[in-house]
PDB file of C-alpha atoms in Angstrom:
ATOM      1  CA  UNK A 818     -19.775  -3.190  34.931  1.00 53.00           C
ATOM      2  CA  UNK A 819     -21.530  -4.012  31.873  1.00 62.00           C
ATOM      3  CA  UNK A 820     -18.467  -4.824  29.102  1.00 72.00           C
ATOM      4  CA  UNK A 821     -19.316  -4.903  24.670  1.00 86.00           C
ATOM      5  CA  UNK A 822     -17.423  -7.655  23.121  1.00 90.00           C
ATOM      6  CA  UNK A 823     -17.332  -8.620  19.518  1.00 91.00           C
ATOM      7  CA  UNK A 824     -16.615 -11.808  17.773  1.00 92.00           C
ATOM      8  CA  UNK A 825     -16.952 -11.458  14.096  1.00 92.00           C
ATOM      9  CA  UNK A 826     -15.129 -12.231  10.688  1.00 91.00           C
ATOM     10  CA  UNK A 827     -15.821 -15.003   7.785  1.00 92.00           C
ATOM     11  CA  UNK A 828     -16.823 -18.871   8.326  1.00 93.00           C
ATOM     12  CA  UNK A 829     -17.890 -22.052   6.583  1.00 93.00           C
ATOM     13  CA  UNK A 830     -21.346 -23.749   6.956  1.00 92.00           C
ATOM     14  CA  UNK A 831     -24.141 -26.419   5.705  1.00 92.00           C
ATOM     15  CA  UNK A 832     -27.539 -25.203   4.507  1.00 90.00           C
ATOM     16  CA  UNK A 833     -30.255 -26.749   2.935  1.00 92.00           C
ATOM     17  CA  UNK A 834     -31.162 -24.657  -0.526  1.00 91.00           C
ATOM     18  CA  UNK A 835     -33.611 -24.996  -2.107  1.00 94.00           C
ATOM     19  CA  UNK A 836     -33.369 -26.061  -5.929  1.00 93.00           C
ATOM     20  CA  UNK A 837     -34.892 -27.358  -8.992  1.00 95.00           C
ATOM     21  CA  UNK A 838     -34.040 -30.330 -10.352  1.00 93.00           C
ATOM     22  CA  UNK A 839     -34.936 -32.013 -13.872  1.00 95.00           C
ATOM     23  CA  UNK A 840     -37.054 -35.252 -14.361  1.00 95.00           C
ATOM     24  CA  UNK A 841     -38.442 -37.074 -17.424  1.00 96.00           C
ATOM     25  CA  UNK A 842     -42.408 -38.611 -16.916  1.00 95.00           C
ATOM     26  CA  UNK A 843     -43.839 -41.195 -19.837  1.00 95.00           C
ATOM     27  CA  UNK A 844     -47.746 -39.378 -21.031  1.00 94.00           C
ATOM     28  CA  UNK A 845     -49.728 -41.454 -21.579  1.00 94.00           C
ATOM     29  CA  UNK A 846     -49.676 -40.830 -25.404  1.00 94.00           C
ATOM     30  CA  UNK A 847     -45.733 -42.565 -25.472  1.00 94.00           C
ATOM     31  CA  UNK A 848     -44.399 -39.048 -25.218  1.00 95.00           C
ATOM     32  CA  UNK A 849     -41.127 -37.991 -22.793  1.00 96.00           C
ATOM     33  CA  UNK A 850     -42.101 -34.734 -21.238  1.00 96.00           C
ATOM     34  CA  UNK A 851     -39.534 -32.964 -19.202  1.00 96.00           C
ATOM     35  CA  UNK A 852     -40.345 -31.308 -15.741  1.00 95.00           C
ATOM     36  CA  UNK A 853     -39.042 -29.339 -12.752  1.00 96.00           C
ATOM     37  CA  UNK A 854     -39.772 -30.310  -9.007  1.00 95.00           C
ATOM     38  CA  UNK A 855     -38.351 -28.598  -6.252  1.00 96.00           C
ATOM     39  CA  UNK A 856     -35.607 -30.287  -3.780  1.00 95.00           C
ATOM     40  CA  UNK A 857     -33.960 -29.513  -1.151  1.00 95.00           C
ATOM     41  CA  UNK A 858     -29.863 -29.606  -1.303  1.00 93.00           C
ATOM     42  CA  UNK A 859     -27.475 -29.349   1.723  1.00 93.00           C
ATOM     43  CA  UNK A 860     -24.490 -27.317   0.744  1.00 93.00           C
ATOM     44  CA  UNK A 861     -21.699 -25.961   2.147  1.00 93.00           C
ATOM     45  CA  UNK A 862     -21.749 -22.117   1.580  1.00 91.00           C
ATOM     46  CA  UNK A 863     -18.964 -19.164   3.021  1.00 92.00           C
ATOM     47  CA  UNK A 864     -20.375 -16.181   4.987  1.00 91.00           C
ATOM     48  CA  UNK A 865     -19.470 -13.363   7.149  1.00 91.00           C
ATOM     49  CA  UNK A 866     -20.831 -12.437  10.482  1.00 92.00           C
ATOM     50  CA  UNK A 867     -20.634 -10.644  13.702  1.00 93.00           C
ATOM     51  CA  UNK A 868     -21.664 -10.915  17.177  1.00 94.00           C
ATOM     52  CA  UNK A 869     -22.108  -7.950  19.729  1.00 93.00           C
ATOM     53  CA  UNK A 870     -21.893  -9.275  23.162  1.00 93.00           C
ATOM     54  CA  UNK A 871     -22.581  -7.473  26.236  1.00 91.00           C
ATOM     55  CA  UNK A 872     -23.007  -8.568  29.868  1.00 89.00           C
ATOM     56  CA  UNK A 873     -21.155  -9.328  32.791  1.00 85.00           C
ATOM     57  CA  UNK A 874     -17.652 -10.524  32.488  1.00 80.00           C
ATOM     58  CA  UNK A 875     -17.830 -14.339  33.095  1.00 82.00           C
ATOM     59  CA  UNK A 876     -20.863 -14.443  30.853  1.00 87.00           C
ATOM     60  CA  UNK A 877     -18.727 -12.744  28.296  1.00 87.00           C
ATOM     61  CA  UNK A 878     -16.275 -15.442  28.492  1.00 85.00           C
ATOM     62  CA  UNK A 879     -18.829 -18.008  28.188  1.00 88.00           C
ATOM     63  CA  UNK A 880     -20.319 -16.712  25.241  1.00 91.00           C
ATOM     64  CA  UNK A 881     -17.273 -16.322  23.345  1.00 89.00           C
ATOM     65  CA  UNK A 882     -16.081 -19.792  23.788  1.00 87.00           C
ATOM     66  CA  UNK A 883     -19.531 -20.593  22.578  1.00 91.00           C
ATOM     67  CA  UNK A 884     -18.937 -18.490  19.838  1.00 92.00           C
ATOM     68  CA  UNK A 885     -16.366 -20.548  18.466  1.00 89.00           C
ATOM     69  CA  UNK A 886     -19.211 -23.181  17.478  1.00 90.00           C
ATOM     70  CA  UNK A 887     -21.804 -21.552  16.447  1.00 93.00           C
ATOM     71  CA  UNK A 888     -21.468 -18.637  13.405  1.00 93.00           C
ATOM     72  CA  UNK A 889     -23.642 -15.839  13.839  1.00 94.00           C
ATOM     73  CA  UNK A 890     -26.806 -15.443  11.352  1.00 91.00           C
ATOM     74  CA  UNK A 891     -25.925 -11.943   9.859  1.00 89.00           C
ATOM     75  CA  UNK A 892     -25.362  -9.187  12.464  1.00 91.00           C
ATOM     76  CA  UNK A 893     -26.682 -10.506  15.940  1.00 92.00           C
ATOM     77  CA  UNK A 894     -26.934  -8.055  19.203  1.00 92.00           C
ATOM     78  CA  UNK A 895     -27.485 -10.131  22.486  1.00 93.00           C
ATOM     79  CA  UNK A 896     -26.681 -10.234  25.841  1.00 94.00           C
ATOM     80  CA  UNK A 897     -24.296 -13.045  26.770  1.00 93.00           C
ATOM     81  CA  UNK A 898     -26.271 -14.709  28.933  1.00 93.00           C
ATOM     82  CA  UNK A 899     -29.542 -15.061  26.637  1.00 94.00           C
ATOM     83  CA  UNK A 900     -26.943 -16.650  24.032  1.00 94.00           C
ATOM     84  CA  UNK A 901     -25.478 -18.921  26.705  1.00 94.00           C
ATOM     85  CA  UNK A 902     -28.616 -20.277  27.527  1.00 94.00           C
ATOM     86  CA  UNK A 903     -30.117 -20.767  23.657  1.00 93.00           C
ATOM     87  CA  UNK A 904     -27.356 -20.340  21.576  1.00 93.00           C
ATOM     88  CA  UNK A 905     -28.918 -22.088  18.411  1.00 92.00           C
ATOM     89  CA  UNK A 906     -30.988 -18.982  18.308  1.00 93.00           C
ATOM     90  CA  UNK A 907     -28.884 -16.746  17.327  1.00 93.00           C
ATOM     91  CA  UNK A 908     -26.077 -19.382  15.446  1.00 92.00           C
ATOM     92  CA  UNK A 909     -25.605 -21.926  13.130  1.00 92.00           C
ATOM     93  CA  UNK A 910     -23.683 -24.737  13.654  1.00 92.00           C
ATOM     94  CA  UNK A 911     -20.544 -24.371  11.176  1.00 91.00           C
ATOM     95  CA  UNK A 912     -16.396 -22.953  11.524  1.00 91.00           C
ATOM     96  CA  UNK A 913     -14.611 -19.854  11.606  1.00 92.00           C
ATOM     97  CA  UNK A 914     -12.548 -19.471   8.665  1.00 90.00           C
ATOM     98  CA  UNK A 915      -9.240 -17.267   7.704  1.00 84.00           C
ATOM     99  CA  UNK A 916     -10.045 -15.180   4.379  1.00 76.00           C
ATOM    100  CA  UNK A 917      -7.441 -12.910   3.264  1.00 69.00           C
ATOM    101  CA  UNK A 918      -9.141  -9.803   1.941  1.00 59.00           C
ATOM    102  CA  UNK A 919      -7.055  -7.039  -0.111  1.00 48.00           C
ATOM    103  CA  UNK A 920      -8.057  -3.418   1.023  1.00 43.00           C
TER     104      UNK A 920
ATOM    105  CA  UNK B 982     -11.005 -28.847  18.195  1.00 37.00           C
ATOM    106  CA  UNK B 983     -10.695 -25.498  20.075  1.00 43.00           C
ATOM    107  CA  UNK B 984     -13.126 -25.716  22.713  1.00 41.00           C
ATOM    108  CA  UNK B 985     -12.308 -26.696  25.886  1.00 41.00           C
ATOM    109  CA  UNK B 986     -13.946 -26.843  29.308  1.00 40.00           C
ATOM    110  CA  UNK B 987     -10.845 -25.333  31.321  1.00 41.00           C
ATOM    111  CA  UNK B 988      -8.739 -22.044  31.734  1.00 44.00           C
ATOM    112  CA  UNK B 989      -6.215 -20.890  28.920  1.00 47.00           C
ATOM    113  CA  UNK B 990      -8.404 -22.868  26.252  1.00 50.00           C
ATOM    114  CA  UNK B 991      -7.224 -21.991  22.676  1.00 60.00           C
ATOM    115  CA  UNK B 992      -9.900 -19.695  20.664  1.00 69.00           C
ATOM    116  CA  UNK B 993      -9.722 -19.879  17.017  1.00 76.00           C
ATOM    117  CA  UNK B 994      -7.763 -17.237  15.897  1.00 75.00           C
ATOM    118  CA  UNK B 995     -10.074 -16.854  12.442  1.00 83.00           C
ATOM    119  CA  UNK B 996     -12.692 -15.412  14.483  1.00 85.00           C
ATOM    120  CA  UNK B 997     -11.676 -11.729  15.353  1.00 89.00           C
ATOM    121  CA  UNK B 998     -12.272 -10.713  18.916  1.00 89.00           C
ATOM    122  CA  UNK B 999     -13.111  -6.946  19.303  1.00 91.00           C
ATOM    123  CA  UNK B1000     -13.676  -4.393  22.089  1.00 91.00           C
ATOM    124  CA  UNK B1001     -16.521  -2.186  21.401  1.00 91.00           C
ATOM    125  CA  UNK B1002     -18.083   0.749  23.186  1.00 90.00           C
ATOM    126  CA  UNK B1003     -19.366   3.902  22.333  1.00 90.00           C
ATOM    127  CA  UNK B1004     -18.822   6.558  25.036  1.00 91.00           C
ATOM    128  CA  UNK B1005     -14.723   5.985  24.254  1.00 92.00           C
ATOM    129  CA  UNK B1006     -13.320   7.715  21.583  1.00 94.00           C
ATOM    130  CA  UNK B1007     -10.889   5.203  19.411  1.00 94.00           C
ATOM    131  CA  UNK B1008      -9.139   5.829  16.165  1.00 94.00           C
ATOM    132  CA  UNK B1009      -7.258   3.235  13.770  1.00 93.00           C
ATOM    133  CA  UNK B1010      -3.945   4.408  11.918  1.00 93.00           C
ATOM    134  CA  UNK B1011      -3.561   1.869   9.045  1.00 92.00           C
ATOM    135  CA  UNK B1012      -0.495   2.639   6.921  1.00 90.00           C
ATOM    136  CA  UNK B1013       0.618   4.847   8.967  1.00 91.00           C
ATOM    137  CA  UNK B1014       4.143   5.589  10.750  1.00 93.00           C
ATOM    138  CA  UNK B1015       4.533   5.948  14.746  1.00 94.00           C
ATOM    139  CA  UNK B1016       5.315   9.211  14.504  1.00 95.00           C
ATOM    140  CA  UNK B1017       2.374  10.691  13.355  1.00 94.00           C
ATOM    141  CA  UNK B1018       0.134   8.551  14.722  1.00 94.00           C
ATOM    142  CA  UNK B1019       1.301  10.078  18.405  1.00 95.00           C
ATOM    143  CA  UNK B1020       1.223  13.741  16.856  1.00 95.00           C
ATOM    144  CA  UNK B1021      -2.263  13.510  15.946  1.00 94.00           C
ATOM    145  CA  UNK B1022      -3.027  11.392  18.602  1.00 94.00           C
ATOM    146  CA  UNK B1023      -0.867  14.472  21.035  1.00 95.00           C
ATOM    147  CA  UNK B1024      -3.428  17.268  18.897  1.00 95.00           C
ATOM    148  CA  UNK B1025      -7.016  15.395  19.126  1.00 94.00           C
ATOM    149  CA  UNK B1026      -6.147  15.192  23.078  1.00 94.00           C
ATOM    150  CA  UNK B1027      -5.131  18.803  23.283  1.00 94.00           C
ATOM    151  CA  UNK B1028      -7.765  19.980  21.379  1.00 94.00           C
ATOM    152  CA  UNK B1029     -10.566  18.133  22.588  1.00 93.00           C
ATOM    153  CA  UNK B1030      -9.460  17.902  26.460  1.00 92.00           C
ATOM    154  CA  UNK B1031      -9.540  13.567  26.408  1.00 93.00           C
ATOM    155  CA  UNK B1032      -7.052  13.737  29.389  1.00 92.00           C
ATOM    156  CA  UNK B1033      -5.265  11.179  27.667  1.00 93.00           C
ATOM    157  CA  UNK B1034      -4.163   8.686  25.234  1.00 94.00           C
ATOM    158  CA  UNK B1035      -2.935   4.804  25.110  1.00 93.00           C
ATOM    159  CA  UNK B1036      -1.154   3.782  21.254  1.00 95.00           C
ATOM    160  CA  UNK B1037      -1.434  -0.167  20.543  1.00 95.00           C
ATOM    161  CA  UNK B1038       0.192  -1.495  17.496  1.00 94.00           C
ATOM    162  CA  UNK B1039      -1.139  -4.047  15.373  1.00 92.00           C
ATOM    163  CA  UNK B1040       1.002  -4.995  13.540  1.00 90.00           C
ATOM    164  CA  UNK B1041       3.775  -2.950  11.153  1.00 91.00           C
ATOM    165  CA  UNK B1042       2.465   0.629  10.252  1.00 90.00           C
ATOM    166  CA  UNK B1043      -0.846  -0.282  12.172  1.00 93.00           C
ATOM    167  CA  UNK B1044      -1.727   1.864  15.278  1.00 95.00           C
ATOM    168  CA  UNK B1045      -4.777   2.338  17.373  1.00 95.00           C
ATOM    169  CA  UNK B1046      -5.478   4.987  19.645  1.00 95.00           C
ATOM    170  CA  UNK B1047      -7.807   4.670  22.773  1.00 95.00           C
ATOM    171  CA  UNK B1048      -8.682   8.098  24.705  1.00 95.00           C
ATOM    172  CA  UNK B1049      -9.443   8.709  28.355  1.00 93.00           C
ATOM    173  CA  UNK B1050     -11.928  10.637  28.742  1.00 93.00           C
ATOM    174  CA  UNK B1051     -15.651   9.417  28.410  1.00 92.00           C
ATOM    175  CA  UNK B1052     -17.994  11.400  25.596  1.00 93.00           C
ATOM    176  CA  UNK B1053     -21.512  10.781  24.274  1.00 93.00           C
ATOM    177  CA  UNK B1054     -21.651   8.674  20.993  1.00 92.00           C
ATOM    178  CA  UNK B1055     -22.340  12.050  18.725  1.00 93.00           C
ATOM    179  CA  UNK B1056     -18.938  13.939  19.888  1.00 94.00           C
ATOM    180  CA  UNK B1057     -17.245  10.799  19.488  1.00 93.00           C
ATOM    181  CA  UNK B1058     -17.801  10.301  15.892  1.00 94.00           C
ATOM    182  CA  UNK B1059     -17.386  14.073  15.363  1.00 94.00           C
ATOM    183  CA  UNK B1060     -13.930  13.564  17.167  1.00 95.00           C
ATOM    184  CA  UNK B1061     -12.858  10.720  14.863  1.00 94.00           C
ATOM    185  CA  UNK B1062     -14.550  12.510  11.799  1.00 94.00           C
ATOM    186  CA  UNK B1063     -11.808  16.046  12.956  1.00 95.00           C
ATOM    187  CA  UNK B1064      -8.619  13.664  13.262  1.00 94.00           C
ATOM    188  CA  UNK B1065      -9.510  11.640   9.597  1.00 93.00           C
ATOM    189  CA  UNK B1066      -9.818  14.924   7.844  1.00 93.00           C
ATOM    190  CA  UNK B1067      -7.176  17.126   9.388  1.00 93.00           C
ATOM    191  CA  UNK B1068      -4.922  14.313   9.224  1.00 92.00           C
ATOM    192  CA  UNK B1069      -6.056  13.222   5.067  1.00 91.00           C
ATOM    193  CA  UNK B1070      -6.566   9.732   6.086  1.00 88.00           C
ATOM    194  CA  UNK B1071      -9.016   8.054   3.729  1.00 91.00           C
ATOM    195  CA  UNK B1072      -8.376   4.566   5.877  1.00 90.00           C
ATOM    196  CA  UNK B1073      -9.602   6.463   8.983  1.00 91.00           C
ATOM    197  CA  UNK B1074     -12.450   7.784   6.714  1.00 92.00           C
ATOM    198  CA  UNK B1075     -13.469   4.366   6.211  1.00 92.00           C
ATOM    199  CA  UNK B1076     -13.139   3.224   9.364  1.00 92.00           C
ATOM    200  CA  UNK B1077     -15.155   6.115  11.032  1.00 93.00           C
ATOM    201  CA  UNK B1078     -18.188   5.512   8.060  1.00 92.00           C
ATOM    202  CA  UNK B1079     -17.833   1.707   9.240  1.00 91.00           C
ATOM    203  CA  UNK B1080     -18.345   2.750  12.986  1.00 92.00           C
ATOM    204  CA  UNK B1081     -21.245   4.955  11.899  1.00 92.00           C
ATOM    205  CA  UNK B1082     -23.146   2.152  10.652  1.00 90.00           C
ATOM    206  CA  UNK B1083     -22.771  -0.414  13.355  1.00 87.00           C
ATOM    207  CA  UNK B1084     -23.316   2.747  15.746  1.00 88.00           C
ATOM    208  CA  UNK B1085     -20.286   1.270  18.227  1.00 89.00           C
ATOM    209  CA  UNK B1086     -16.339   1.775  17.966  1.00 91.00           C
ATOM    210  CA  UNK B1087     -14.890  -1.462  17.729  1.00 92.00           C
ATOM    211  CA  UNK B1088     -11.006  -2.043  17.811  1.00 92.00           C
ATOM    212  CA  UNK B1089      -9.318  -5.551  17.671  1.00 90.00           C
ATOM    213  CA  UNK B1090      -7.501  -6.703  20.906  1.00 89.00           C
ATOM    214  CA  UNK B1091      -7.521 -10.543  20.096  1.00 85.00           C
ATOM    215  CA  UNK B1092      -4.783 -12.364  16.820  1.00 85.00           C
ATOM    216  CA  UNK B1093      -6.391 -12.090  13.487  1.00 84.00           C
ATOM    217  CA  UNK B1094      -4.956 -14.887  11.207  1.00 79.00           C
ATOM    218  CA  UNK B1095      -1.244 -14.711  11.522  1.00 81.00           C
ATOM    219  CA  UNK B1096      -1.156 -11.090  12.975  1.00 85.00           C
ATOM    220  CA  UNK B1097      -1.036 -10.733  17.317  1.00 87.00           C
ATOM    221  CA  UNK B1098      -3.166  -9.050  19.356  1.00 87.00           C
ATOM    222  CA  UNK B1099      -2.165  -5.165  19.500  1.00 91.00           C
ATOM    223  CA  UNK B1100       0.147  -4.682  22.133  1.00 92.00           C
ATOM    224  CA  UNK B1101       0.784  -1.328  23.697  1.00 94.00           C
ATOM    225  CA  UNK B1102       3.548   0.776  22.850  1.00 95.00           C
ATOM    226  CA  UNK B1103       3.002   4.399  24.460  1.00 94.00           C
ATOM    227  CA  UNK B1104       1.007   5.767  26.913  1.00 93.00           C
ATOM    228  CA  UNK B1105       0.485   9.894  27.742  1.00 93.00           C
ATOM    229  CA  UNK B1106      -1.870  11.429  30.511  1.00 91.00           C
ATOM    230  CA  UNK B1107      -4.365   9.969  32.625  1.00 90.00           C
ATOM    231  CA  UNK B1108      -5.711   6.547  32.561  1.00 90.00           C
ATOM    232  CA  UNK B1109      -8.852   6.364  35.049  1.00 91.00           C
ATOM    233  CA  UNK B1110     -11.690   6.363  33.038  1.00 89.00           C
ATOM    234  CA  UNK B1111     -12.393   4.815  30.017  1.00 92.00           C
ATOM    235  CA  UNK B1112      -8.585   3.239  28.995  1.00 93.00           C
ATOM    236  CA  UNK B1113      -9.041   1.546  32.324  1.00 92.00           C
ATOM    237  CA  UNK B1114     -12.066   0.016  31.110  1.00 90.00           C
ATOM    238  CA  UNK B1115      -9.946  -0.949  28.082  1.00 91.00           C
ATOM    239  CA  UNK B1116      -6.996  -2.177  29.704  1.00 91.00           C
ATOM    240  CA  UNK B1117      -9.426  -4.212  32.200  1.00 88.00           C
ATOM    241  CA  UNK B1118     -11.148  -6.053  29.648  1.00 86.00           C
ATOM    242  CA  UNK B1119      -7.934  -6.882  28.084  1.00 85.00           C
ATOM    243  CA  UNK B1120      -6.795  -8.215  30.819  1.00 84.00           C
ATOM    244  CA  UNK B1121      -9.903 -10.312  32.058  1.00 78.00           C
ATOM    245  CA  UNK B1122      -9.460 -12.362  28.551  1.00 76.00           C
ATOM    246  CA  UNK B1123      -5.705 -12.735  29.166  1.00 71.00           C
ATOM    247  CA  UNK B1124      -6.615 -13.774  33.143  1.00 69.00           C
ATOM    248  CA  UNK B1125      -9.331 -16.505  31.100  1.00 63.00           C
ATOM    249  CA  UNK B1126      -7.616 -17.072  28.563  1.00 59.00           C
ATOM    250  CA  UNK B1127      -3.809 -17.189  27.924  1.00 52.00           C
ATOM    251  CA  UNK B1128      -3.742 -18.252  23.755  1.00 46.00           C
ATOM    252  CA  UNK B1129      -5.895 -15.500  23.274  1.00 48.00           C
ATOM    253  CA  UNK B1130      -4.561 -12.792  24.074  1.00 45.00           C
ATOM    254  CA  UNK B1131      -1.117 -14.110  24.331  1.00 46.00           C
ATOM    255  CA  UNK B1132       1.308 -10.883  23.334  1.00 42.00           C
ATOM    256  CA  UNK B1133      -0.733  -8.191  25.197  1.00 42.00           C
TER     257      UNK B1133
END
């Protein structure tokens, strides 16, 4: 019997942005001229996701003890077995957070 | 750490664990007392022949509602869309609109932050077909795991 599980809600994890950053280069001609270059920046941003498992029941199990280490990108549909097996395909590495929402 | 390699390993409780499907028709109550909850819940199986119901609450004024009998994904939401208007229930409203998006009912059956896992607290008609399914599931993650589902 094929079973539909969901693990979803709101989690904490690193990645790398891309910014601009600020820098001073000497002209030739003695002048300070100011300039933008592009870095990258690890940061630690707060998102919300959900999985949709469905498969057999120990595969189920699997995945959702996987779950618990890797946060899903966005809204991700997959059988638990394809996620067992390559589970940094559809996750990031990060942690489940508690954040209290008023509705 | 939360992981284990073992039975009865703890899972996170900030990650919500839900049971969706879309051939079983499931409603959510927020806000609203027992009472009602089981007369609309008594009316939507009358009038749409479900066979019968199963009431979890989820915590105080929180009810869901899982039916019996098995429908396609169109009658379901039309089901759900009857009860939230007869019944004036803009949370329902939201919920169903929520549902229609994802295209899947989805209740809660594992602890979300300090709340338990819905537990059951009345049961009315048959319970063969699709609340088995429910009640199944449930108890497979209980079986795996006890922390999870530790108050069903």
């Amino acid at each position: 019997m094929v079973k539909r599980l969901s693990v979803y809600g709101d989690y904490e994890t690193t990645k790398w942005v891309i910014m601009k950053q600020r820098s001073w280069i000497q002209r030739r001609d003695g002048v300070w001229q100011r300039y933008w270059y592009k870095t990258r920046v690890k940061v630690t941003v707060e998102e919300s996701g959900r999985y949709e498992f469905y498969g057999r029941g120990r595969d189920l199990y699997r995945a959702v003890r996987l779950a618990q280490h890797y946060m899903p990108k966005g809204y991700v549909e997959v059988e638990a077995r394809d996620f067992i097996e390559n589970p940094e395909e559809y996750g990031v590495p990060g942690e489940w957070i508690w954040r209290e929402i008023e509705s | 750490m939360y992981l284990g390699s073992g039975y009865g390993v703890k899972l996170n409780p900030n990650c919500i664990l839900g049971y969706t499907d879309d051939e079983t028709v499931m409603l959510d109550f927020d806000d609203t007392p027992f009472k009602k909850v089981k007369y609309w819940a008594q009316v939507a199986m009358k009038h749409f022949e479900l066979g019968g119901f199963l009431i979890l609450k989820s915590s105080e004024n929180h009810y869901h509602v899982v039916f019996n009998h098995r429908v396609n994904w169109a009658e379901n939401m039309s089901i759900v869309a009857w009860v939230s208007l007869q019944s004036n229930n803009q949370n329902m409203l939201r919920y169903l609109r929520m549902q229609c998006i994802k295209k899947s009912s989805t209740l809660r059956i594992g602890p979300k932050g300090e709340k338990p896992s819905p537990r059951i607290v009345y049961r009315e008609g048959n319970e063969d077909t699709q609340i088995k399914e429910y009640l199944e599931t449930r108890k497979f993650l209980k079986k795996r795991s006890g922390a999870l589902v530790k108050s069903l």
